[in-house]
XYZ file of N, CA, C and O in Angstrom:
792
model
N 197.857 128.059 178.927
C 197.311 129.263 179.518
C 198.330 129.812 180.523
O 198.847 129.076 181.360
N 198.611 131.088 180.423
C 199.596 131.730 181.296
C 199.008 132.034 182.675
O 197.862 132.455 182.801
N 199.845 131.832 183.711
C 199.489 132.159 185.089
C 200.517 133.141 185.643
O 201.499 133.465 184.965
N 200.314 133.598 186.851
C 201.282 134.477 187.519
C 202.638 133.788 187.590
O 202.728 132.562 187.513
N 203.696 134.558 187.726
C 205.084 134.096 187.859
C 205.610 133.434 186.583
O 206.636 132.767 186.618
N 204.890 133.586 185.478
C 205.301 132.926 184.248
C 204.987 131.444 184.240
O 205.480 130.707 183.396
N 204.152 130.985 185.184
C 203.756 129.583 185.226
C 202.699 129.337 184.164
O 202.140 130.262 183.589
N 202.403 128.074 183.933
C 201.513 127.694 182.838
C 200.492 126.674 183.324
O 200.801 125.803 184.135
N 199.277 126.814 182.832
C 198.231 125.819 183.076
C 198.055 125.034 181.795
O 197.755 125.609 180.741
N 198.263 123.732 181.883
C 198.148 122.869 180.704
C 196.817 122.129 180.746
O 196.175 122.019 181.785
N 196.406 121.616 179.607
C 195.179 120.831 179.540
C 193.949 121.710 179.619
O 194.003 122.922 179.423
N 192.841 121.095 179.942
C 191.559 121.805 179.968
C 190.908 121.603 181.319
O 190.286 120.576 181.579
N 191.068 122.575 182.205
C 190.432 122.519 183.521
C 189.113 123.275 183.456
O 188.958 124.188 182.643
N 188.140 122.920 184.296
C 186.867 123.658 184.316
C 187.103 125.150 184.570
O 187.966 125.528 185.376
N 186.328 125.994 183.887
C 186.510 127.446 183.977
C 186.448 127.965 185.412
O 187.249 128.807 185.812
N 185.485 127.463 186.202
C 185.349 127.922 187.580
C 186.565 127.572 188.424
O 186.999 128.375 189.253
N 187.112 126.387 188.225
C 188.316 125.974 188.952
C 189.481 126.900 188.620
O 190.216 127.341 189.508
N 189.618 127.234 187.354
C 190.715 128.111 186.931
C 190.499 129.529 187.459
O 191.379 130.107 188.108
N 189.329 130.080 187.217
C 189.042 131.483 187.553
C 189.030 131.728 189.059
O 189.612 132.699 189.545
N 188.358 130.851 189.802
C 188.120 131.113 191.220
C 189.148 130.485 192.153
O 189.204 130.835 193.332
N 189.951 129.558 191.642
C 190.858 128.837 192.528
C 192.309 128.834 192.028
O 193.191 129.342 192.717
N 192.572 128.268 190.860
C 193.966 128.126 190.428
C 194.625 129.483 190.209
O 195.708 129.744 190.739
N 193.983 130.360 189.428
C 194.599 131.680 189.174
C 194.852 132.457 190.470
O 195.959 132.937 190.702
N 193.843 132.604 191.356
C 194.095 133.385 192.568
C 195.118 132.753 193.504
O 195.904 133.449 194.128
N 195.141 131.427 193.600
C 196.093 130.805 194.528
C 197.521 130.913 193.990
O 198.461 131.144 194.751
N 197.703 130.811 192.676
C 199.048 130.982 192.109
C 199.503 132.432 192.275
O 200.665 132.694 192.598
N 198.583 133.394 192.108
C 198.936 134.809 192.336
C 199.368 135.044 193.778
O 200.215 135.896 194.043
N 198.802 134.287 194.728
C 199.126 134.471 196.148
C 200.498 133.910 196.518
O 201.030 134.245 197.576
N 201.084 133.052 195.668
C 202.418 132.517 195.961
C 203.393 133.693 195.996
O 203.481 134.462 195.034
N 204.102 133.873 197.114
C 205.022 135.011 197.195
C 206.082 134.957 196.097
O 206.587 133.869 195.775
N 206.420 136.100 195.511
C 207.420 136.113 194.443
C 208.738 135.438 194.836
O 209.322 134.716 194.031
N 209.177 135.643 196.082
C 210.444 135.031 196.516
C 210.350 133.508 196.544
O 211.333 132.811 196.304
N 209.154 132.977 196.818
C 208.957 131.529 196.796
C 208.946 131.042 195.350
O 209.580 130.029 195.020
N 208.238 131.743 194.497
C 208.174 131.352 193.082
C 209.557 131.382 192.445
O 209.885 130.529 191.605
N 210.398 132.337 192.852
C 211.740 132.447 192.275
C 212.649 131.280 192.663
O 213.650 131.039 192.001
N 212.313 130.558 193.723
C 213.096 129.384 194.110
C 212.918 128.234 193.122
O 213.710 127.295 193.110
N 211.852 128.305 192.358
C 211.483 127.190 191.499
C 211.702 127.540 190.034
O 211.568 128.700 189.651
N 211.988 126.525 189.216
C 211.908 126.781 187.780
C 210.434 127.001 187.433
O 209.559 126.795 188.275
N 210.130 127.420 186.209
C 208.717 127.602 185.849
C 207.910 126.331 186.125
O 208.407 125.223 185.957
N 206.689 126.515 186.592
C 205.808 125.384 186.899
C 204.735 125.255 185.828
O 204.157 126.250 185.393
N 204.490 124.019 185.427
C 203.364 123.718 184.546
C 202.377 122.882 185.348
O 202.731 121.828 185.881
N 201.159 123.380 185.450
C 200.126 122.754 186.267
C 199.091 122.122 185.352
O 198.613 122.760 184.413
N 198.747 120.879 185.655
C 197.702 120.188 184.914
C 196.657 119.700 185.915
O 196.999 119.016 186.884
N 195.410 120.070 185.709
C 194.294 119.570 186.509
C 193.549 118.563 185.654
O 193.123 118.888 184.547
N 193.431 117.338 186.149
C 192.835 116.276 185.343
C 191.978 115.344 186.193
O 192.311 115.087 187.357
N 190.894 114.808 185.614
C 190.128 113.805 186.350
C 190.818 112.436 186.312
O 190.485 111.551 187.092
N 191.789 112.280 185.434
C 192.413 110.971 185.211
C 193.717 110.812 185.987
O 194.796 110.706 185.404
N 193.620 110.794 187.306
C 194.798 110.631 188.142
C 194.396 109.802 189.348
O 193.412 110.113 190.017
N 195.153 108.752 189.620
C 194.803 107.881 190.747
C 195.189 108.508 192.077
O 194.495 108.368 193.070
N 196.328 109.215 192.126
C 196.748 109.907 193.344
C 196.065 111.267 193.410
O 195.507 111.736 192.420
N 196.123 111.895 194.591
C 195.559 113.243 194.714
C 196.377 114.249 193.920
O 195.844 115.206 193.372
N 197.701 114.003 193.854
C 198.584 114.886 193.093
C 199.920 114.184 192.862
O 200.274 113.263 193.600
N 200.626 114.648 191.842
C 201.989 114.194 191.586
C 202.783 115.385 191.072
O 202.209 116.349 190.565
N 204.096 115.307 191.203
C 204.929 116.340 190.595
C 206.277 115.740 190.237
O 206.738 114.791 190.855
N 206.849 116.291 189.181
C 208.184 115.899 188.749
C 209.009 117.162 188.595
O 208.489 118.234 188.283
N 210.287 117.003 188.813
C 211.195 118.138 188.883
C 212.304 117.962 187.858
O 212.848 116.873 187.708
N 212.608 119.029 187.161
C 213.785 119.052 186.293
C 214.349 120.465 186.369
O 213.665 121.371 186.824
N 215.587 120.665 185.947
C 216.135 122.026 186.010
C 215.315 123.033 185.190
O 215.259 124.210 185.527
N 214.654 122.554 184.143
C 213.934 123.465 183.259
C 212.508 123.748 183.708
O 211.962 124.814 183.431
N 211.879 122.772 184.426
C 210.456 122.945 184.722
C 210.015 121.970 185.811
O 210.551 120.873 185.924
N 209.016 122.385 186.557
C 208.321 121.483 187.471
C 206.942 121.230 186.890
O 206.229 122.169 186.518
N 206.593 119.963 186.758
C 205.273 119.571 186.283
C 204.450 119.088 187.469
O 204.830 118.118 188.136
N 203.348 119.752 187.734
C 202.450 119.393 188.831
C 201.118 118.966 188.224
O 200.542 119.678 187.408
N 200.656 117.795 188.633
C 199.357 117.303 188.174
C 198.479 117.080 189.401
O 198.904 116.450 190.369
N 197.260 117.619 189.359
C 196.329 117.464 190.470
C 195.042 116.823 189.966
O 194.578 117.095 188.862
N 194.495 115.947 190.804
C 193.263 115.236 190.459
C 192.048 116.115 190.722
O 192.001 116.840 191.717
N 191.057 116.028 189.831
C 189.835 116.812 189.999
C 188.585 115.952 190.171
O 187.572 116.447 190.664
N 188.635 114.687 189.765
C 187.433 113.843 189.795
C 186.950 113.637 191.228
O 187.654 113.064 192.065
N 185.769 114.141 191.514
C 185.178 113.973 192.839
C 185.869 114.767 193.936
O 185.631 114.518 195.118
N 186.717 115.720 193.569
C 187.475 116.497 194.553
C 186.961 117.942 194.539
O 186.905 118.563 193.473
N 186.590 118.494 195.694
C 186.173 119.902 195.717
C 187.306 120.801 195.209
O 188.486 120.523 195.446
N 186.943 121.876 194.513
C 187.943 122.770 193.925
C 188.940 123.284 194.957
O 190.136 123.397 194.683
N 188.462 123.594 196.147
C 189.345 124.093 197.206
C 190.423 123.051 197.540
O 191.594 123.386 197.729
N 190.046 121.786 197.608
C 191.006 120.718 197.906
C 191.989 120.504 196.758
O 193.136 120.126 196.984
N 191.536 120.749 195.535
C 192.442 120.637 194.376
C 193.603 121.611 194.539
O 194.767 121.251 194.374
N 193.299 122.866 194.897
C 194.385 123.843 195.008
C 195.222 123.620 196.267
O 196.410 123.948 196.278
N 194.653 123.034 197.322
C 195.483 122.704 198.480
C 196.500 121.625 198.107
O 197.650 121.665 198.556
N 196.107 120.671 197.272
C 197.065 119.675 196.769
C 198.142 120.346 195.927
O 199.322 119.997 196.015
N 197.736 121.297 195.107
C 198.697 122.063 194.312
C 199.703 122.761 195.228
O 200.923 122.707 194.996
N 199.220 123.373 196.306
C 200.105 124.067 197.238
C 201.036 123.103 197.970
O 202.195 123.434 198.235
N 200.560 121.911 198.284
C 201.438 120.908 198.904
C 202.588 120.537 197.973
O 203.733 120.412 198.405
N 202.277 120.372 196.696
C 203.328 120.059 195.715
C 204.350 121.190 195.637
O 205.568 120.942 195.589
N 203.872 122.424 195.650
C 204.783 123.577 195.630
C 205.659 123.559 196.878
O 206.874 123.769 196.803
N 205.050 123.292 198.031
C 205.816 123.225 199.275
C 206.883 122.145 199.238
O 208.013 122.350 199.700
N 206.558 120.984 198.678
C 207.544 119.908 198.553
C 208.693 120.316 197.638
O 209.860 120.031 197.915
N 208.362 120.997 196.552
C 209.402 121.431 195.614
C 210.298 122.492 196.244
O 211.521 122.489 196.041
N 209.720 123.402 197.025
C 210.523 124.428 197.699
C 211.431 123.783 198.746
O 212.594 124.174 198.894
N 210.928 122.771 199.455
C 211.747 122.046 200.449
C 213.065 121.575 199.827
O 214.123 121.674 200.448
N 212.978 121.086 198.600
C 214.172 120.573 197.920
C 215.180 121.677 197.622
O 216.327 121.399 197.298
N 214.766 122.938 197.745
C 215.626 124.062 197.368
C 215.958 124.985 198.536
O 216.469 126.076 198.334
N 215.650 124.560 199.758
C 216.012 125.378 200.907
C 217.529 125.399 201.068
O 218.201 124.402 200.814
N 218.053 126.521 201.522
C 219.497 126.633 201.778
C 219.839 125.879 203.057
O 218.961 125.547 203.869
N 221.126 125.640 203.256
C 221.570 124.984 204.487
C 221.157 125.760 205.723
O 220.711 125.180 206.719
N 221.278 127.095 205.672
C 220.878 127.925 206.804
C 219.387 127.855 207.082
O 218.955 127.827 208.243
N 218.590 127.832 206.023
C 217.134 127.726 206.193
C 216.762 126.375 206.797
O 215.909 126.293 207.688
N 217.405 125.315 206.327
C 217.128 123.991 206.890
C 217.482 123.952 208.372
O 216.723 123.406 209.184
N 218.620 124.539 208.737
C 219.002 124.576 210.161
C 217.952 125.316 210.976
O 217.577 124.869 212.067
N 217.487 126.445 210.449
C 216.478 127.221 211.159
C 215.166 126.429 211.294
O 214.516 126.441 212.349
N 214.779 125.738 210.235
C 213.570 124.912 210.267
C 213.697 123.811 211.319
O 212.800 123.604 212.133
N 214.853 123.118 211.313
C 215.031 122.019 212.259
C 215.074 122.531 213.702
O 214.598 121.852 214.619
N 215.621 123.712 213.942
C 215.608 124.285 215.294
C 214.169 124.540 215.754
O 213.818 124.264 216.898
N 213.355 125.053 214.838
C 211.950 125.317 215.169
C 211.224 124.014 215.494
O 210.498 123.921 216.497
N 211.432 123.004 214.672
C 210.780 121.700 214.890
C 211.257 121.086 216.201
O 210.457 120.533 216.974
N 212.572 121.151 216.469
C 213.112 120.594 217.717
C 212.502 121.293 218.931
O 212.167 120.639 219.930
N 212.340 122.616 218.846
C 211.736 123.366 219.950
C 210.286 122.922 220.174
O 209.841 122.797 221.322
N 209.554 122.674 219.089
C 208.174 122.195 219.231
C 208.141 120.838 219.926
O 207.336 120.609 220.831
N 209.027 119.947 219.520
C 209.037 118.600 220.107
C 209.421 118.678 221.582
O 208.789 118.031 222.431
N 210.434 119.497 221.910
C 210.830 119.654 223.328
C 209.680 120.234 224.160
O 209.531 119.902 225.334
N 208.868 121.098 223.538
C 207.735 121.707 224.246
C 206.540 120.755 224.348
O 205.526 121.104 224.958
N 206.648 119.582 223.745
C 205.568 118.596 223.833
C 204.426 118.826 222.864
O 203.318 118.330 223.088
N 204.679 119.563 221.785
C 203.636 119.781 220.777
C 203.354 118.453 220.082
O 204.241 117.876 219.456
N 202.129 117.963 220.216
C 201.780 116.651 219.660
C 201.114 116.753 218.299
O 201.240 115.864 217.472
N 200.378 117.815 218.035
C 199.634 117.939 216.791
C 200.526 118.343 215.633
O 201.734 118.540 215.781
N 199.916 118.467 214.451
C 200.667 118.847 213.252
C 199.796 119.667 212.319
O 198.604 119.827 212.528
N 200.411 120.144 211.262
C 199.774 121.049 210.311
C 198.709 120.346 209.471
O 197.723 120.941 209.086
N 198.933 119.071 209.162
C 197.962 118.311 208.369
C 198.124 116.825 208.659
O 199.000 116.418 209.439
N 197.289 116.008 208.032
C 197.275 114.573 208.318
C 198.585 113.885 207.952
O 199.071 113.024 208.690
N 199.162 114.245 206.805
C 200.406 113.606 206.365
C 201.544 113.909 207.342
O 202.295 113.022 207.732
N 201.673 115.165 207.749
C 202.722 115.542 208.706
C 202.488 114.862 210.054
O 203.442 114.426 210.710
N 201.233 114.752 210.466
C 200.926 114.082 211.736
C 201.321 112.609 211.667
O 201.912 112.067 212.601
N 201.000 111.955 210.552
C 201.393 110.552 210.357
C 202.904 110.375 210.498
O 203.387 109.467 211.173
N 203.652 111.254 209.828
C 205.115 111.171 209.870
C 205.643 111.496 211.268
O 206.619 110.885 211.725
N 205.016 112.426 211.955
C 205.453 112.774 213.308
C 205.225 111.610 214.260
O 206.098 111.288 215.087
N 204.075 110.967 214.154
C 203.786 109.818 215.015
C 204.774 108.684 214.751
O 205.204 107.998 215.686
N 205.149 108.504 213.497
C 206.147 107.498 213.140
C 207.488 107.843 213.797
O 208.175 106.988 214.345
N 207.858 109.133 213.745
C 209.120 109.593 214.326
C 209.138 109.404 215.843
O 210.160 109.016 216.421
N 208.021 109.673 216.488
C 207.952 109.627 217.948
C 207.556 108.256 218.485
O 207.305 108.114 219.688
N 207.531 107.241 217.627
C 207.103 105.904 218.037
C 208.062 105.233 219.023
O 207.677 104.310 219.731
N 209.296 105.687 219.057
C 210.264 105.084 219.979
C 211.653 105.599 219.690
O 211.881 106.310 218.705
N 212.625 105.233 220.543
C 213.985 105.757 220.393
C 214.647 105.397 219.061
O 215.363 106.217 218.490
N 214.398 104.193 218.565
C 215.002 103.809 217.279
C 214.469 104.673 216.146
O 215.223 105.135 215.292
N 213.162 104.911 216.145
C 212.562 105.751 215.109
C 213.077 107.176 215.213
O 213.377 107.818 214.201
N 213.219 107.676 216.439
C 213.672 109.053 216.642
C 215.097 109.265 216.137
O 215.465 110.376 215.770
N 215.892 108.199 216.096
C 217.270 108.314 215.612
C 217.407 107.995 214.124
O 218.489 108.115 213.565
N 216.327 107.603 213.491
C 216.359 107.214 212.079
C 216.290 108.468 211.199
O 215.276 109.163 211.171
N 217.386 108.739 210.482
C 217.462 109.965 209.673
C 216.433 109.979 208.542
O 215.932 111.031 208.167
N 216.120 108.823 208.001
C 215.129 108.767 206.919
C 213.742 109.157 207.434
O 213.023 109.939 206.810
N 213.371 108.624 208.596
C 212.072 108.961 209.194
C 212.032 110.443 209.565
O 211.041 111.136 209.310
N 213.129 110.937 210.131
C 213.209 112.349 210.479
C 213.079 113.227 209.237
O 212.343 114.217 209.236
N 213.770 112.857 208.165
C 213.706 113.631 206.922
C 212.305 113.653 206.339
O 211.836 114.702 205.865
N 211.621 112.511 206.374
C 210.246 112.467 205.844
C 209.319 113.341 206.673
O 208.434 114.019 206.142
N 209.538 113.343 207.991
C 208.715 114.202 208.845
C 208.996 115.679 208.554
O 208.066 116.475 208.381
N 210.262 116.051 208.487
C 210.614 117.452 208.233
C 210.040 117.948 206.928
O 209.514 119.070 206.849
N 210.127 117.115 205.886
C 209.602 117.480 204.562
C 208.088 117.649 204.602
O 207.541 118.620 204.076
N 207.384 116.686 205.233
C 205.918 116.755 205.287
C 205.458 117.966 206.091
O 204.516 118.665 205.695
N 206.132 118.226 207.217
C 205.748 119.370 208.050
C 206.006 120.681 207.302
O 205.191 121.608 207.366
N 207.134 120.751 206.582
C 207.423 121.977 205.839
C 206.429 122.170 204.693
O 205.896 123.269 204.507
N 206.181 121.120 203.918
C 205.267 121.244 202.778
C 203.875 121.656 203.237
O 203.244 122.528 202.626
N 203.399 121.059 204.319
C 202.096 121.435 204.853
C 202.067 122.869 205.346
O 201.084 123.592 205.149
N 203.153 123.297 205.977
C 203.235 124.672 206.471
C 203.307 125.660 205.312
O 202.639 126.703 205.331
N 204.103 125.339 204.296
C 204.199 126.215 203.118
C 202.838 126.323 202.431
O 202.428 127.411 202.016
N 202.129 125.199 202.331
C 200.792 125.216 201.719
C 199.850 126.100 202.535
O 199.100 126.909 201.982
N 199.903 125.953 203.854
C 199.011 126.748 204.707
C 199.393 128.226 204.672
O 198.526 129.102 204.754
N 200.679 128.513 204.533
C 201.123 129.902 204.438
C 200.512 130.574 203.206
O 199.892 131.638 203.302
N 200.637 129.942 202.047
C 200.069 130.538 200.827
C 198.542 130.541 200.916
O 197.896 131.505 200.506
N 197.972 129.487 201.474
C 196.522 129.419 201.675
C 196.054 130.626 202.502
O 195.041 131.262 202.189
N 196.816 130.976 203.551
C 196.466 132.107 204.415
C 196.624 133.441 203.700
O 195.944 134.409 204.046
N 197.525 133.510 202.734
C 197.661 134.738 201.944
C 196.510 134.861 200.948
O 196.043 135.960 200.653
N 196.061 133.730 200.424
C 195.018 133.706 199.406
C 193.691 134.188 199.973
O 193.001 135.012 199.387
N 193.301 133.650 201.146
C 192.054 134.089 201.775
C 192.102 133.787 203.270
O 192.993 133.088 203.745
N 191.145 134.334 203.995
C 191.082 134.081 205.438
C 190.873 132.595 205.684
O 190.096 131.941 204.969
N 191.551 132.086 206.701
C 191.418 130.665 207.042
C 190.997 130.542 208.499
O 191.214 131.443 209.312
N 190.412 129.405 208.816
C 190.039 129.082 210.182
C 191.063 128.106 210.725
O 191.350 127.090 210.088
N 191.623 128.412 211.879
C 192.609 127.532 212.501
C 191.869 126.437 213.251
O 191.010 126.712 214.088
N 192.199 125.196 212.922
C 191.578 124.060 213.613
C 192.281 123.835 214.937
O 193.485 124.003 215.046
N 191.507 123.425 215.926
C 192.084 123.153 217.239
C 191.813 121.708 217.621
O 190.941 121.057 217.058
N 192.572 121.223 218.572
C 192.419 119.860 219.047
C 193.777 119.182 219.112
O 194.776 119.707 218.610
N 193.823 118.002 219.705
C 195.111 117.335 219.945
C 195.871 116.954 218.672
O 197.094 116.864 218.702
N 195.175 116.754 217.570
C 195.853 116.377 216.323
C 196.342 117.586 215.531
O 197.044 117.429 214.535
N 195.959 118.783 215.952
C 196.285 119.988 215.192
C 197.395 120.780 215.866
O 197.557 120.740 217.084
N 198.129 121.506 215.071
C 199.214 122.344 215.568
C 198.630 123.483 216.392
O 197.730 124.187 215.912
N 199.097 123.684 217.623
C 198.582 124.806 218.422
C 198.849 126.148 217.729
O 199.821 126.298 216.985
N 198.013 127.125 218.014
C 198.099 128.421 217.346
C 199.466 129.078 217.510
O 199.986 129.688 216.571
N 200.088 128.956 218.684
C 201.390 129.586 218.925
C 202.445 128.968 218.000
O 203.252 129.686 217.393
N 202.448 127.644 217.886
C 203.418 126.963 217.018
C 203.132 127.279 215.548
O 204.059 127.504 214.759
N 201.853 127.315 215.183
C 201.490 127.649 213.807
C 201.957 129.051 213.453
O 202.546 129.271 212.393
N 201.731 129.992 214.344
C 202.156 131.370 214.077
C 203.671 131.448 213.903
O 204.163 132.138 213.016
N 204.424 130.747 214.750
C 205.888 130.771 214.648
C 206.341 130.227 213.292
O 207.243 130.786 212.655
N 205.702 129.172 212.830
C 206.056 128.612 211.518
C 205.734 129.589 210.391
O 206.535 129.794 209.490
N 204.535 130.162 210.453
C 204.125 131.085 209.391
C 205.010 132.327 209.369
O 205.367 132.826 208.292
N 205.388 132.819 210.538
C 206.274 133.979 210.593
C 207.657 133.645 210.027
O 208.282 134.481 209.370
N 208.138 132.436 210.285
C 209.427 132.021 209.716
C 209.359 132.030 208.194
O 210.227 132.601 207.521
N 208.306 131.441 207.632
C 208.170 131.421 206.174
C 207.976 132.819 205.607
O 208.510 133.132 204.541
N 207.250 133.664 206.331
C 207.051 135.042 205.857
C 208.375 135.803 205.837
O 208.563 136.694 205.008
N 209.287 135.451 206.736
C 210.606 136.071 206.721
C 211.425 135.648 205.509
O 212.163 136.453 204.936
N 211.303 134.401 205.125
C 212.028 133.895 203.949
C 211.349 134.320 202.651
O 212.015 134.610 201.662
N 210.021 134.263 202.650
C 209.230 134.499 201.436
C 208.159 135.544 201.744
O 206.993 135.203 201.940
N 208.533 136.820 201.810
C 207.552 137.852 202.187
C 206.341 137.851 201.245
O 206.483 137.584 200.048
N 205.174 138.142 201.795
C 203.977 138.208 200.943
C 204.174 139.197 199.803
O 204.843 140.219 199.960
N 203.597 138.881 198.658
C 203.644 139.780 197.515
C 202.822 141.027 197.770
O 202.048 141.118 198.741
N 202.973 141.984 196.888
C 202.255 143.252 197.017
C 200.739 142.999 197.038
O 200.202 142.274 196.209
N 200.081 143.603 198.026
C 198.639 143.458 198.149
C 198.218 142.287 199.017
O 197.026 142.081 199.236
N 199.176 141.519 199.557
C 198.848 140.364 200.399
C 199.392 140.599 201.805
O 200.454 141.196 201.982
N 198.636 140.111 202.794
C 199.069 140.201 204.192
C 198.853 138.841 204.859
O 197.862 138.175 204.601
N 199.809 138.477 205.723
C 199.655 137.222 206.454
C 198.681 137.375 207.615
O 197.810 136.543 207.829
N 198.858 138.454 208.386
C 198.000 138.692 209.551
C 197.297 140.026 209.354
O 197.847 140.933 208.735
N 196.091 140.183 209.922
C 195.398 141.464 209.816
C 196.181 142.545 210.555
O 196.975 142.263 211.438
N 195.953 143.798 210.163
C 196.632 144.922 210.829
C 196.240 144.993 212.286
O 195.151 144.739 212.664
C-alpha cells in the first residue's frame, strides 16, 4: 500500500490504524526530512517482541512496529522514533555541531529533564559522574536518543495538537521550543502544516 513520500505499508494492518494514524502521521513528515531517507517500508505487526525495530540499507529502510496490546497512537510514536533514529544517521557535520551546541547549552543551564524516557535514561547515565561524562559512547547514545525523541515529537506536533508535559523528568518548555525550532529550520513543515499556532 502506497503512503506519502513514496513510502510503502507492507503486511495487513487494521484499517483504523492505517486510516487514522499511519497515513496522517507519514503525511506530516516534512518533505525535507523524508528526502534524507531512502524509501521507507513500514510493517505493523502483532508478532514483534520489541516495540519497534528498523534496518537500514542504501535502497530502503524497513521499519516494523508492534501492535499487540499497544494503543494506535503509541504505535505511530514508535514509528516516528525509528524515523528520528534513521535521520540522526544522516545529519551533516554542521547539523551535528549545531545539535551538540544546543545540548551543551541545556546541560550548562542545568536542564535535568528530557524529551522522553529513553533520552532521560541516557542523560542520567551521561551525568552519573565525570568518567561517564567523558565517555564518547555514552555521549553518542544520549545525543542519538535525545535527537530521535525530539524528531518524533516534532512530527507529532505537526500531525496534531500536543500537550506539553511538565515536571522534573520532562524537558522544560523553553528548551523544547528551542529544539523544535532547530528542527523546523532544517526540516520545514510541509504545505498545510504549522509547528506553532499563528
